[in-house]
Amino acid sequence: MDLRQLECFIAVAEESSFTRAAARLHIVQSAVSVTIASLERELHAQLVQRTSRRVGLTDAGNALLPKARAALLAAEEARNAVDDATGSVRGTLRLGTMSSLGLIDLAALLGRFRRDYPGVSVHLATASSNGGSPGLIHAVKEGAMDLAFVSIPGAVPSGARLTEVASTPLDVVTLPGHRLARKESVDLSELAEESFIDFPVGYGNRAVADRAFESAGLQRRVVIEITSITSGADFVRHGLGIALLPRGVGRARNGLSSLPVTNADLNWPISLAVPTNRTLGAAARAFERVALGTRFPATPQPPGPTGDH
């Protein structure tokens, strides 16, 4: 076995697809198939089960997967040790991120990082393909990602350290003709009978909203689930419900009203997740320094009594 074979096997296992694994590794699909077949011959066992609908692992493949990850992690730590000794920062940063980071301009942050560390390539993975923030945390703990931007209100999961880098209040966003739109603010209890547009369970801003209603002993109805803040504002604009979105969204989206909610903790935290079960490589440590040393814009002030139009 060699590391390239193991990397290819892990990509197929995590993507459940030869096509997506090839795209992730920047090679042609036929090369993935040849590499997996070669690994299976060397181990005298079928590792991957191919069907017309999906690609999965056999029992032998499931047994190999954690060992393959450990082998790649050990090789990465060996490279990191050399980088530390020579003072160089290079390699690959595997970064997880939510679909929206509120006040954090991820493109600008990554641009700054690449200018400072041109020898590091960055691979991004999104929460939408990893089961929200809990999925990103799991990937960090398992070594599939080095770091991740997450939103985990409440208790910190084991195996990871979270450092808050930004936070934004969630305001209620409505059409300007809505019964609440002309108020200066809205009490949480006034929202209990509304139809909500919100993110799926597992997303940080959904967790913030659910915790606020649960703490107040209130029920609410989510009628549409989304995976981007922009689409949430668009659904509100077309009269499909109201939404709790980061402050400033209503102001930025013409034709909507936005106002703060009282008697509720609707602060949406965004944190950088770092594993506690292993030592970070030089590239990940460098990105952590850049991210935590960056000053992000202040939260916009709440709108006036007539909302934002």
GROMACS .gro file of C-alpha atoms in nm:
model
  309
    1MET     CA    1   0.000   0.000   0.000
    2ASP     CA    2   0.104   0.359  -0.051
    3LEU     CA    3  -0.039   0.685   0.076
    4ARG     CA    4  -0.192   0.777  -0.259
    5GLN     CA    5  -0.395   0.456  -0.259
    6LEU     CA    6  -0.520   0.528   0.091
    7GLU     CA    7  -0.605   0.889   0.005
    8CYS     CA    8  -0.804   0.768  -0.296
    9PHE     CA    9  -0.985   0.506  -0.088
   10ILE     CA   10  -1.079   0.761   0.179
   11ALA     CA   11  -1.209   1.002  -0.086
   12VAL     CA   12  -1.434   0.733  -0.235
   13ALA     CA   13  -1.557   0.633   0.111
   14GLU     CA   14  -1.636   0.989   0.216
   15GLU     CA   15  -1.789   1.099  -0.114
   16SER     CA   16  -1.977   0.772  -0.181
   17SER     CA   17  -1.896   0.834  -0.546
   18PHE     CA   18  -1.605   0.769  -0.781
   19THR     CA   19  -1.693   1.083  -0.978
   20ARG     CA   20  -1.693   1.312  -0.673
   21ALA     CA   21  -1.378   1.146  -0.538
   22ALA     CA   22  -1.202   1.212  -0.869
   23ALA     CA   23  -1.309   1.578  -0.863
   24ARG     CA   24  -1.189   1.610  -0.502
   25LEU     CA   25  -0.849   1.461  -0.589
   26HIS     CA   26  -0.823   1.649  -0.921
   27ILE     CA   27  -0.772   1.331  -1.123
   28VAL     CA   28  -0.981   1.147  -1.381
   29GLN     CA   29  -1.240   0.895  -1.266
   30SER     CA   30  -1.064   0.606  -1.439
   31ALA     CA   31  -0.756   0.671  -1.225
   32VAL     CA   32  -0.969   0.640  -0.911
   33SER     CA   33  -1.111   0.308  -1.031
   34VAL     CA   34  -0.766   0.173  -1.117
   35THR     CA   35  -0.623   0.282  -0.781
   36ILE     CA   36  -0.904   0.120  -0.581
   37ALA     CA   37  -0.877  -0.200  -0.784
   38SER     CA   38  -0.502  -0.207  -0.721
   39LEU     CA   39  -0.554  -0.163  -0.347
   40GLU     CA   40  -0.813  -0.441  -0.341
   41ARG     CA   41  -0.571  -0.677  -0.519
   42GLU     CA   42  -0.295  -0.598  -0.270
   43LEU     CA   43  -0.523  -0.664   0.027
   44HIS     CA   44  -0.697  -0.964  -0.134
   45ALA     CA   45  -1.037  -0.821  -0.039
   46GLN     CA   46  -1.319  -0.623  -0.194
   47LEU     CA   47  -1.329  -0.284  -0.024
   48VAL     CA   48  -1.589  -0.094  -0.225
   49GLN     CA   49  -1.932  -0.214  -0.325
   50ARG     CA   50  -2.068  -0.057  -0.640
   51THR     CA   51  -2.441  -0.054  -0.717
   52SER     CA   52  -2.649   0.131  -0.975
   53ARG     CA   53  -2.750   0.387  -0.712
   54ARG     CA   54  -2.454   0.440  -0.483
   55VAL     CA   55  -2.105   0.341  -0.382
   56GLY     CA   56  -2.058   0.195  -0.034
   57LEU     CA   57  -1.799   0.008   0.168
   58THR     CA   58  -1.789  -0.363   0.235
   59ASP     CA   59  -1.714  -0.495   0.584
   60ALA     CA   60  -1.347  -0.504   0.485
   61GLY     CA   61  -1.367  -0.146   0.362
   62ASN     CA   62  -1.525  -0.029   0.687
   63ALA     CA   63  -1.248  -0.204   0.879
   64LEU     CA   64  -0.980  -0.035   0.668
   65LEU     CA   65  -1.125   0.320   0.677
   66PRO     CA   66  -1.018   0.427   1.031
   67LYS     CA   67  -0.675   0.268   0.981
   68ALA     CA   68  -0.633   0.446   0.648
   69ARG     CA   69  -0.722   0.779   0.809
   70ALA     CA   70  -0.476   0.713   1.091
   71ALA     CA   71  -0.200   0.631   0.840
   72LEU     CA   72  -0.256   0.953   0.646
   73LEU     CA   73  -0.271   1.150   0.970
   74ALA     CA   74   0.060   0.997   1.083
   75ALA     CA   75   0.219   1.089   0.749
   76GLU     CA   76   0.084   1.443   0.778
   77GLU     CA   77   0.223   1.475   1.131
   78ALA     CA   78   0.561   1.358   1.002
   79ARG     CA   79   0.556   1.629   0.735
   80ASN     CA   80   0.446   1.883   0.995
   81ALA     CA   81   0.738   1.790   1.218
   82VAL     CA   82   0.978   1.856   0.930
   83ASP     CA   83   0.802   2.186   0.849
   84ASP     CA   84   0.832   2.292   1.213
   85ALA     CA   85   1.201   2.206   1.216
   86THR     CA   86   1.270   2.400   0.896
   87GLY     CA   87   1.032   2.687   0.972
   88SER     CA   88   0.835   2.642   0.649
   89VAL     CA   89   0.457   2.645   0.610
   90ARG     CA   90   0.326   2.447   0.316
   91GLY     CA   91   0.090   2.164   0.232
   92THR     CA   92  -0.290   2.157   0.235
   93LEU     CA   93  -0.540   2.318   0.471
   94ARG     CA   94  -0.873   2.132   0.489
   95LEU     CA   95  -1.124   2.388   0.607
   96GLY     CA   96  -1.492   2.334   0.681
   97THR     CA   97  -1.739   2.620   0.668
   98MET     CA   98  -2.104   2.699   0.703
   99SER     CA   99  -2.287   2.819   0.394
  100SER     CA  100  -2.303   3.168   0.545
  101LEU     CA  101  -2.062   3.326   0.791
  102GLY     CA  102  -2.249   3.647   0.863
  103LEU     CA  103  -1.996   3.926   0.920
  104ILE     CA  104  -1.699   3.710   0.820
  105ASP     CA  105  -1.581   3.768   0.463
  106LEU     CA  106  -1.435   3.423   0.399
  107ALA     CA  107  -1.300   3.508   0.053
  108ALA     CA  108  -1.109   3.808   0.191
  109LEU     CA  109  -0.980   3.602   0.484
  110LEU     CA  110  -0.857   3.324   0.257
  111GLY     CA  111  -0.702   3.579   0.022
  112ARG     CA  112  -0.507   3.729   0.311
  113PHE     CA  113  -0.398   3.382   0.421
  114ARG     CA  114  -0.276   3.283   0.075
  115ARG     CA  115  -0.079   3.605   0.039
  116ASP     CA  116   0.094   3.534   0.370
  117TYR     CA  117   0.137   3.160   0.306
  118PRO     CA  118   0.155   3.097  -0.070
  119GLY     CA  119   0.284   2.744  -0.017
  120VAL     CA  120  -0.047   2.628   0.132
  121SER     CA  121  -0.340   2.512  -0.082
  122VAL     CA  122  -0.690   2.528   0.069
  123HIS     CA  123  -0.964   2.268   0.029
  124LEU     CA  124  -1.310   2.388   0.139
  125ALA     CA  125  -1.601   2.172   0.251
  126THR     CA  126  -1.944   2.314   0.335
  127ALA     CA  127  -2.189   2.236   0.612
  128SER     CA  128  -2.461   2.153   0.360
  129SER     CA  129  -2.266   1.844   0.251
  130ASN     CA  130  -2.160   1.749   0.604
  131GLY     CA  131  -2.479   1.766   0.813
  132GLY     CA  132  -2.449   2.121   0.944
  133SER     CA  133  -2.219   2.235   1.223
  134PRO     CA  134  -2.235   1.902   1.415
  135GLY     CA  135  -2.115   1.726   1.101
  136LEU     CA  136  -1.829   1.972   1.064
  137ILE     CA  137  -1.730   1.919   1.428
  138HIS     CA  138  -1.732   1.542   1.372
  139ALA     CA  139  -1.511   1.582   1.063
  140VAL     CA  140  -1.262   1.790   1.263
  141LYS     CA  141  -1.256   1.532   1.543
  142GLU     CA  142  -1.209   1.245   1.294
  143GLY     CA  143  -0.927   1.422   1.110
  144ALA     CA  144  -1.120   1.463   0.783
  145MET     CA  145  -1.083   1.840   0.828
  146ASP     CA  146  -0.819   2.047   1.003
  147LEU     CA  147  -1.042   2.334   1.118
  148ALA     CA  148  -1.399   2.447   1.065
  149PHE     CA  149  -1.615   2.755   1.107
  150VAL     CA  150  -1.919   2.636   1.303
  151SER     CA  151  -2.208   2.761   1.510
  152ILE     CA  152  -2.275   2.549   1.817
  153PRO     CA  153  -2.486   2.739   2.074
  154GLY     CA  154  -2.471   2.593   2.423
  155ALA     CA  155  -2.240   2.315   2.542
  156VAL     CA  156  -1.915   2.258   2.355
  157PRO     CA  157  -1.888   1.906   2.209
  158SER     CA  158  -1.604   1.685   2.330
  159GLY     CA  159  -1.302   1.650   2.106
  160ALA     CA  160  -1.300   2.010   1.987
  161ARG     CA  161  -1.216   2.355   2.116
  162LEU     CA  162  -1.432   2.644   1.996
  163THR     CA  163  -1.312   3.003   1.981
  164GLU     CA  164  -1.579   3.260   1.898
  165VAL     CA  165  -1.470   3.488   1.615
  166ALA     CA  166  -1.793   3.679   1.546
  167SER     CA  167  -2.156   3.697   1.654
  168THR     CA  168  -2.467   3.854   1.506
  169PRO     CA  169  -2.819   3.897   1.645
  170LEU     CA  170  -3.100   3.737   1.447
  171ASP     CA  171  -3.374   3.985   1.355
  172VAL     CA  172  -3.718   3.899   1.227
  173VAL     CA  173  -3.752   3.975   0.855
  174THR     CA  174  -4.098   4.029   0.706
  175LEU     CA  175  -4.274   4.190   0.414
  176PRO     CA  176  -4.336   4.562   0.474
  177GLY     CA  177  -4.713   4.502   0.483
  178HIS     CA  178  -4.690   4.242   0.759
  179ARG     CA  179  -4.878   4.314   1.084
  180LEU     CA  180  -4.546   4.346   1.273
  181ALA     CA  181  -4.349   4.548   1.021
  182ARG     CA  182  -4.416   4.896   1.163
  183LYS     CA  183  -4.319   4.811   1.520
  184GLU     CA  184  -3.996   4.928   1.679
  185SER     CA  185  -3.932   4.575   1.805
  186VAL     CA  186  -4.118   4.248   1.844
  187ASP     CA  187  -4.162   4.034   2.154
  188LEU     CA  188  -4.081   3.669   2.093
  189SER     CA  189  -4.432   3.570   2.201
  190GLU     CA  190  -4.576   3.768   1.908
  191LEU     CA  191  -4.406   3.530   1.665
  192ALA     CA  192  -4.547   3.205   1.798
  193GLU     CA  193  -4.832   3.177   1.546
  194GLU     CA  194  -4.629   3.270   1.241
  195SER     CA  195  -4.507   3.046   0.957
  196PHE     CA  196  -4.128   3.040   0.954
  197ILE     CA  197  -3.864   2.995   0.687
  198ASP     CA  198  -3.556   2.853   0.856
  199PHE     CA  199  -3.251   2.636   0.818
  200PRO     CA  200  -3.259   2.258   0.878
  201VAL     CA  201  -3.198   2.115   1.225
  202GLY     CA  202  -2.822   2.104   1.286
  203TYR     CA  203  -2.751   2.452   1.152
  204GLY     CA  204  -2.633   2.702   1.411
  205ASN     CA  205  -2.888   2.977   1.344
  206ARG     CA  206  -3.170   2.720   1.355
  207ALA     CA  207  -3.039   2.599   1.692
  208VAL     CA  208  -3.035   2.958   1.825
  209ALA     CA  209  -3.399   3.011   1.723
  210ASP     CA  210  -3.517   2.671   1.851
  211ARG     CA  211  -3.348   2.727   2.188
  212ALA     CA  212  -3.508   3.071   2.224
  213PHE     CA  213  -3.860   2.941   2.161
  214GLU     CA  214  -3.806   2.634   2.381
  215SER     CA  215  -3.675   2.850   2.667
  216ALA     CA  216  -3.986   3.068   2.642
  217GLY     CA  217  -4.217   2.764   2.636
  218LEU     CA  218  -4.341   2.857   2.289
  219GLN     CA  219  -4.412   2.647   1.983
  220ARG     CA  220  -4.341   2.759   1.629
  221ARG     CA  221  -4.403   2.622   1.282
  222VAL     CA  222  -4.124   2.593   1.022
  223VAL     CA  223  -4.288   2.554   0.681
  224ILE     CA  224  -3.984   2.583   0.451
  225GLU     CA  225  -3.624   2.480   0.514
  226ILE     CA  226  -3.339   2.656   0.334
  227THR     CA  227  -2.961   2.632   0.320
  228SER     CA  228  -2.870   2.993   0.235
  229ILE     CA  229  -2.956   3.328   0.388
  230THR     CA  230  -3.016   3.480   0.046
  231SER     CA  231  -3.283   3.224  -0.042
  232GLY     CA  232  -3.446   3.284   0.299
  233ALA     CA  233  -3.484   3.653   0.219
  234ASP     CA  234  -3.620   3.567  -0.126
  235PHE     CA  235  -3.884   3.334   0.020
  236VAL     CA  236  -3.991   3.606   0.262
  237ARG     CA  237  -4.020   3.853  -0.026
  238HIS     CA  238  -4.265   3.622  -0.202
  239GLY     CA  239  -4.490   3.594   0.100
  240LEU     CA  240  -4.407   3.237   0.202
  241GLY     CA  241  -4.341   3.321   0.566
  242ILE     CA  242  -4.118   3.522   0.797
  243ALA     CA  243  -3.759   3.444   0.891
  244LEU     CA  244  -3.504   3.504   1.164
  245LEU     CA  245  -3.198   3.619   0.972
  246PRO     CA  246  -2.870   3.788   1.067
  247ARG     CA  247  -2.902   4.158   1.138
  248GLY     CA  248  -2.851   4.364   0.825
  249VAL     CA  249  -3.006   4.115   0.582
  250GLY     CA  250  -3.335   4.305   0.568
  251ARG     CA  251  -3.146   4.627   0.515
  252ALA     CA  252  -2.945   4.476   0.232
  253ARG     CA  253  -3.246   4.316   0.059
  254ASN     CA  254  -3.477   4.578  -0.090
  255GLY     CA  255  -3.846   4.541  -0.018
  256LEU     CA  256  -3.814   4.376   0.324
  257SER     CA  257  -3.859   4.497   0.681
  258SER     CA  258  -3.628   4.395   0.963
  259LEU     CA  259  -3.668   4.451   1.336
  260PRO     CA  260  -3.513   4.319   1.658
  261VAL     CA  261  -3.678   4.062   1.882
  262THR     CA  262  -3.704   4.125   2.257
  263ASN     CA  263  -3.723   3.884   2.552
  264ALA     CA  264  -3.510   3.628   2.370
  265ASP     CA  265  -3.146   3.530   2.332
  266LEU     CA  266  -3.112   3.531   1.955
  267ASN     CA  267  -2.739   3.590   1.931
  268TRP     CA  268  -2.586   3.377   1.653
  269PRO     CA  269  -2.224   3.285   1.741
  270ILE     CA  270  -1.967   3.180   1.483
  271SER     CA  271  -1.662   2.995   1.612
  272LEU     CA  272  -1.349   2.832   1.479
  273ALA     CA  273  -1.340   2.464   1.575
  274VAL     CA  274  -0.998   2.315   1.653
  275PRO     CA  275  -0.941   1.947   1.739
  276THR     CA  276  -0.821   1.863   2.089
  277ASN     CA  277  -0.727   1.501   2.013
  278ARG     CA  278  -0.429   1.576   1.789
  279THR     CA  279  -0.165   1.839   1.718
  280LEU     CA  280  -0.244   2.088   1.442
  281GLY     CA  281  -0.013   2.105   1.144
  282ALA     CA  282   0.182   2.417   1.052
  283ALA     CA  283  -0.072   2.525   0.787
  284ALA     CA  284  -0.369   2.489   1.022
  285ARG     CA  285  -0.188   2.673   1.301
  286ALA     CA  286  -0.105   2.954   1.059
  287PHE     CA  287  -0.468   2.986   0.950
  288GLU     CA  288  -0.584   2.984   1.311
  289ARG     CA  289  -0.351   3.276   1.385
  290VAL     CA  290  -0.477   3.470   1.082
  291ALA     CA  291  -0.846   3.403   1.157
  292LEU     CA  292  -0.827   3.485   1.526
  293GLY     CA  293  -0.614   3.792   1.460
  294THR     CA  294  -0.861   3.942   1.212
  295ARG     CA  295  -1.100   4.214   1.326
  296PHE     CA  296  -1.440   4.160   1.169
  297PRO     CA  297  -1.696   4.441   1.114
  298ALA     CA  298  -1.925   4.537   1.400
  299THR     CA  299  -2.283   4.414   1.398
  300PRO     CA  300  -2.514   4.663   1.221
  301GLN     CA  301  -2.745   4.860   1.446
  302PRO     CA  302  -3.111   4.754   1.456
  303PRO     CA  303  -3.345   4.928   1.212
  304GLY     CA  304  -3.570   5.219   1.306
  305PRO     CA  305  -3.941   5.194   1.388
  306THR     CA  306  -4.045   5.179   1.024
  307GLY     CA  307  -3.813   4.892   0.941
  308ASP     CA  308  -3.580   4.878   0.640
  309HIS     CA  309  -3.733   4.910   0.293
   0.00000   0.00000   0.00000
